[in-house]
PDB file of C-alpha atoms in Angstrom:
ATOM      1  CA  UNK A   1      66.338 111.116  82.431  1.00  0.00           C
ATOM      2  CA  UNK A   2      68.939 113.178  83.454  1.00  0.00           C
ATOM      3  CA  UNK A   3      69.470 116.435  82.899  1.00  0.00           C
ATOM      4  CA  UNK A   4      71.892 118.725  80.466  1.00  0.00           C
ATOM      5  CA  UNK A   5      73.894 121.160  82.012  1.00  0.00           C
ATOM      6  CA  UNK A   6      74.812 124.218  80.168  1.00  0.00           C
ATOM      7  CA  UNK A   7      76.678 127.128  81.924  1.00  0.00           C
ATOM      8  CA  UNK A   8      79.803 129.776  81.552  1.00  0.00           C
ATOM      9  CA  UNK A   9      82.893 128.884  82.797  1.00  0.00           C
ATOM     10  CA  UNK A  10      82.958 132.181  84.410  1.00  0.00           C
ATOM     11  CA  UNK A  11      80.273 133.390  87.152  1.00  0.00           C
ATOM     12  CA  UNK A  12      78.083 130.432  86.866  1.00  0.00           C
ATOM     13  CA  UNK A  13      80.594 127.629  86.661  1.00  0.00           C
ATOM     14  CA  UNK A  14      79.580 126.856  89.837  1.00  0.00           C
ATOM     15  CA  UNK A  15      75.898 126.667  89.573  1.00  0.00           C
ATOM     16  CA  UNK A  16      73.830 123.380  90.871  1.00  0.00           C
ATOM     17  CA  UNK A  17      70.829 121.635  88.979  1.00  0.00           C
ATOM     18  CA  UNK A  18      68.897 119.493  91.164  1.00  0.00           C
ATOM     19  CA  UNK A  19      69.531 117.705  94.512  1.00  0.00           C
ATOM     20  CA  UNK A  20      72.549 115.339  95.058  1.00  0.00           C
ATOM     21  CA  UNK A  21      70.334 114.087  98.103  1.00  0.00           C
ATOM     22  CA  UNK A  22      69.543 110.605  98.301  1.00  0.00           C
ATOM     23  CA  UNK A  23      67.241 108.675 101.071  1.00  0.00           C
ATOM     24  CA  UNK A  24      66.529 105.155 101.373  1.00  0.00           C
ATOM     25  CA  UNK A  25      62.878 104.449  99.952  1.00  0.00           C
ATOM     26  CA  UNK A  26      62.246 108.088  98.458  1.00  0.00           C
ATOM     27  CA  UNK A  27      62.350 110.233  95.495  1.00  0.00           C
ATOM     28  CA  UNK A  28      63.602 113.654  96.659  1.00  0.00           C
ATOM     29  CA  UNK A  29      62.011 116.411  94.902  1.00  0.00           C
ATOM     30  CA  UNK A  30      63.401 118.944  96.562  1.00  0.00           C
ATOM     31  CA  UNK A  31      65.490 120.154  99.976  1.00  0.00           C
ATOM     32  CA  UNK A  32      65.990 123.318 101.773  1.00  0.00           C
ATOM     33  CA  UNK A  33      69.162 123.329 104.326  1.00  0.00           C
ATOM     34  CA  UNK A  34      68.930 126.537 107.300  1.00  0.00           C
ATOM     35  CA  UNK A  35      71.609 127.308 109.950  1.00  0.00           C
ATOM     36  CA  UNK A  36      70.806 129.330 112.962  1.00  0.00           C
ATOM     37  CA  UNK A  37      72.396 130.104 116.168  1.00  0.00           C
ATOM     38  CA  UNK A  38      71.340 132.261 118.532  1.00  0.00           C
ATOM     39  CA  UNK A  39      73.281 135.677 119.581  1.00  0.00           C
ATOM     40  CA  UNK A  40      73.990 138.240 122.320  1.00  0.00           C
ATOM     41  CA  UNK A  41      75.338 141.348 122.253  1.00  0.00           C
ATOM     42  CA  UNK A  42      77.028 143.745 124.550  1.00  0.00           C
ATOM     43  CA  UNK A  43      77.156 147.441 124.218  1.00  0.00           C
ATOM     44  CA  UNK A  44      79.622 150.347 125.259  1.00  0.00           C
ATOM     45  CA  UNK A  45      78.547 153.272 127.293  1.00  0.00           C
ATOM     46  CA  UNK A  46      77.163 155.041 124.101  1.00  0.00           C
ATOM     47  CA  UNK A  47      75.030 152.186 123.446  1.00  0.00           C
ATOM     48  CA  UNK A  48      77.545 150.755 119.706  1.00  0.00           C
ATOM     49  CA  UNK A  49      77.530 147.086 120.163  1.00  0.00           C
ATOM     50  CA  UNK A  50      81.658 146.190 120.972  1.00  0.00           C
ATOM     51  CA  UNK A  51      80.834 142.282 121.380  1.00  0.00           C
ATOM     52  CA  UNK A  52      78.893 139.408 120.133  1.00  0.00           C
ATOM     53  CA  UNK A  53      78.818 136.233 121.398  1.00  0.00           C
ATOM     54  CA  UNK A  54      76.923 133.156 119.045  1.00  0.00           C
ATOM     55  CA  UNK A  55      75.695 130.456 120.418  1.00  0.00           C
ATOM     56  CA  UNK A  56      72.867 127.064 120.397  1.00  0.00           C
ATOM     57  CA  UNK A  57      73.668 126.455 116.689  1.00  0.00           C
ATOM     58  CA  UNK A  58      71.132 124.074 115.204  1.00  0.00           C
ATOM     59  CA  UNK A  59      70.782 123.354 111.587  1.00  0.00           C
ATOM     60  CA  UNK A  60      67.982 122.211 109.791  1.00  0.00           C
ATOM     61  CA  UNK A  61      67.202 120.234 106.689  1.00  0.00           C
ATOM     62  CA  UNK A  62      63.524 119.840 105.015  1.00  0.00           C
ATOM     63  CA  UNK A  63      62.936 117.241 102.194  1.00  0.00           C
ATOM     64  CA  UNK A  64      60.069 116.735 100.171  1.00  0.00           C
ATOM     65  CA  UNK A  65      59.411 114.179  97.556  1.00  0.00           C
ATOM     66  CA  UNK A  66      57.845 110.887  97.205  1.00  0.00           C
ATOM     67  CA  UNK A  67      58.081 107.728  98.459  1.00  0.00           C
ATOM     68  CA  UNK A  68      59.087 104.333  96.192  1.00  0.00           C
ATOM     69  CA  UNK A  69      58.829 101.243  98.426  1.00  0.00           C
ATOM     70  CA  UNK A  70      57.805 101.373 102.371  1.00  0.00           C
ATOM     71  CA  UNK A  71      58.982 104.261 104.212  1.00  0.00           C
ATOM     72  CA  UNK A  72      60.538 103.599 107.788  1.00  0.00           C
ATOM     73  CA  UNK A  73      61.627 106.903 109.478  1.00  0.00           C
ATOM     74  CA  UNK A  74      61.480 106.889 113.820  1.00  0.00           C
ATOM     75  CA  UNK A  75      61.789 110.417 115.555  1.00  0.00           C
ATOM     76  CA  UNK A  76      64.562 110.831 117.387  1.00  0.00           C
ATOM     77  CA  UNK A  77      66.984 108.460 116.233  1.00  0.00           C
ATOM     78  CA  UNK A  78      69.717 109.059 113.328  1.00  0.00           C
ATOM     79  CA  UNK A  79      69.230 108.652 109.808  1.00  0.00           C
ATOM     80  CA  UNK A  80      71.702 108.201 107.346  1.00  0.00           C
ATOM     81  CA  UNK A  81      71.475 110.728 104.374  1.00  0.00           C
ATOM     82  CA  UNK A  82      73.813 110.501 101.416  1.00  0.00           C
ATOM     83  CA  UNK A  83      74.836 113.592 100.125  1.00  0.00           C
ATOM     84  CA  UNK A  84      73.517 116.066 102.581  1.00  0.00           C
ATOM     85  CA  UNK A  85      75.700 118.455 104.309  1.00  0.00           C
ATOM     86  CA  UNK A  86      77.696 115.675 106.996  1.00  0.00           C
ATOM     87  CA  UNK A  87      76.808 115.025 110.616  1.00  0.00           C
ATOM     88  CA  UNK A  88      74.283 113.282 112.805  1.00  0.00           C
ATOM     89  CA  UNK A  89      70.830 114.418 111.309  1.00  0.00           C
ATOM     90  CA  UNK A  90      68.217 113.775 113.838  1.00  0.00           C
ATOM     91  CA  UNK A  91      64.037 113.662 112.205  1.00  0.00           C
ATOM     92  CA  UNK A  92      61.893 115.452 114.001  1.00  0.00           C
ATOM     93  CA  UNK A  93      58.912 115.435 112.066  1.00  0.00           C
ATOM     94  CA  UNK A  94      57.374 113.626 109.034  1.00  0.00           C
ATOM     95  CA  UNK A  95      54.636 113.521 107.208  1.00  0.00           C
ATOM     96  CA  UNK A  96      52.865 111.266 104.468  1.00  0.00           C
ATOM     97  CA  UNK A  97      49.673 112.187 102.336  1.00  0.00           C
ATOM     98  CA  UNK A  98      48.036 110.584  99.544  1.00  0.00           C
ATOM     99  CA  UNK A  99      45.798 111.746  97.136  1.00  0.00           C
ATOM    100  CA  UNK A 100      43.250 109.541  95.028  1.00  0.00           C
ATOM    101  CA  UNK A 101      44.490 111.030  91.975  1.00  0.00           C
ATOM    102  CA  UNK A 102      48.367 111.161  93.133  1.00  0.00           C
ATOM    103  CA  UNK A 103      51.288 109.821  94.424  1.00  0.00           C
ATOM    104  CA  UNK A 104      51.993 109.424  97.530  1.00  0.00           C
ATOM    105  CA  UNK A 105      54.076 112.161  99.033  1.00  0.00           C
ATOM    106  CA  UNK A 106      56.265 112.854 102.380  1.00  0.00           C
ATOM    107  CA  UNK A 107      57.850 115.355 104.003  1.00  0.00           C
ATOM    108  CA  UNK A 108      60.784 114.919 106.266  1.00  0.00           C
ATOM    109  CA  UNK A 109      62.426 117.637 108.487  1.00  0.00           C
ATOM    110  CA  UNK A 110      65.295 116.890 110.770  1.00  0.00           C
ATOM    111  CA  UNK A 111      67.743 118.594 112.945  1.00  0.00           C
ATOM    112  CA  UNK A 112      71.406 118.560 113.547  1.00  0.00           C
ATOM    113  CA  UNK A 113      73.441 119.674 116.658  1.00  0.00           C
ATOM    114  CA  UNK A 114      77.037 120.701 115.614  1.00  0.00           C
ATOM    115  CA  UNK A 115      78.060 120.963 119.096  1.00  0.00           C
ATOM    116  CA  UNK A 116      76.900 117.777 120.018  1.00  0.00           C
ATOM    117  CA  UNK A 117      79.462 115.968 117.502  1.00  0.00           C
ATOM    118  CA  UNK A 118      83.247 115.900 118.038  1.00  0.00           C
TER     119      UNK A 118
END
């Protein structure tokens, strides 16, 4: 069922419910999406920073939920995610577990290379 929205139309109009997230044989219960980069800095004679230079950007996007039908996912290669933030992501790790008294659950975590695309 889906769900009703109710919010202001002034500093919450833009609030999200849920994930818009969608991946072949799963049910996505929930994502988390990090950017990092790494950084450098170079200082003046008094020791205040005066540059900064950013770069190796990598982002990375978890998923947890569970799965409905056989799930086919091969390190390394691309996957094709509808609705996550665009690019090539690449799956680095993933993870299924089942419980006698559950459904069966995975975790998928993949990584994407922005300077690596053109």
């Amino acid at each position: 069922m889906a769900a009703t929205i109710i919010k202001s139309t002034g500093s919450a109009a833009s609030i999200a419910f849920g994930t818009a997230i969608t991946f072949a044989t799963f049910i996505l219960e929930g994502s988390t999406h990090t950017k990092n980069s790494e950084s450098t800095t170079i200082a003046d004679a008094d020791g205040d920073v005066v540059g900064v230079a950013f770069f190796g950007a990598t982002e990375t996007l978890a998923l947890t939920g569970s799965t409905n039908g056989t799930p086919a996912v091969t390190i390394g290669t691309t996957i094709s995610l509808t609705g996550a933030p665009t690019g090539t992501w690449y799956p680095t790790s993933f993870e299924l577990s089942r419980a006698n008294n559950g459904y069966e659950k995975f975790s998928l975590n993949c990584n994407r290379y922005p300077s690596t695309e053109s």
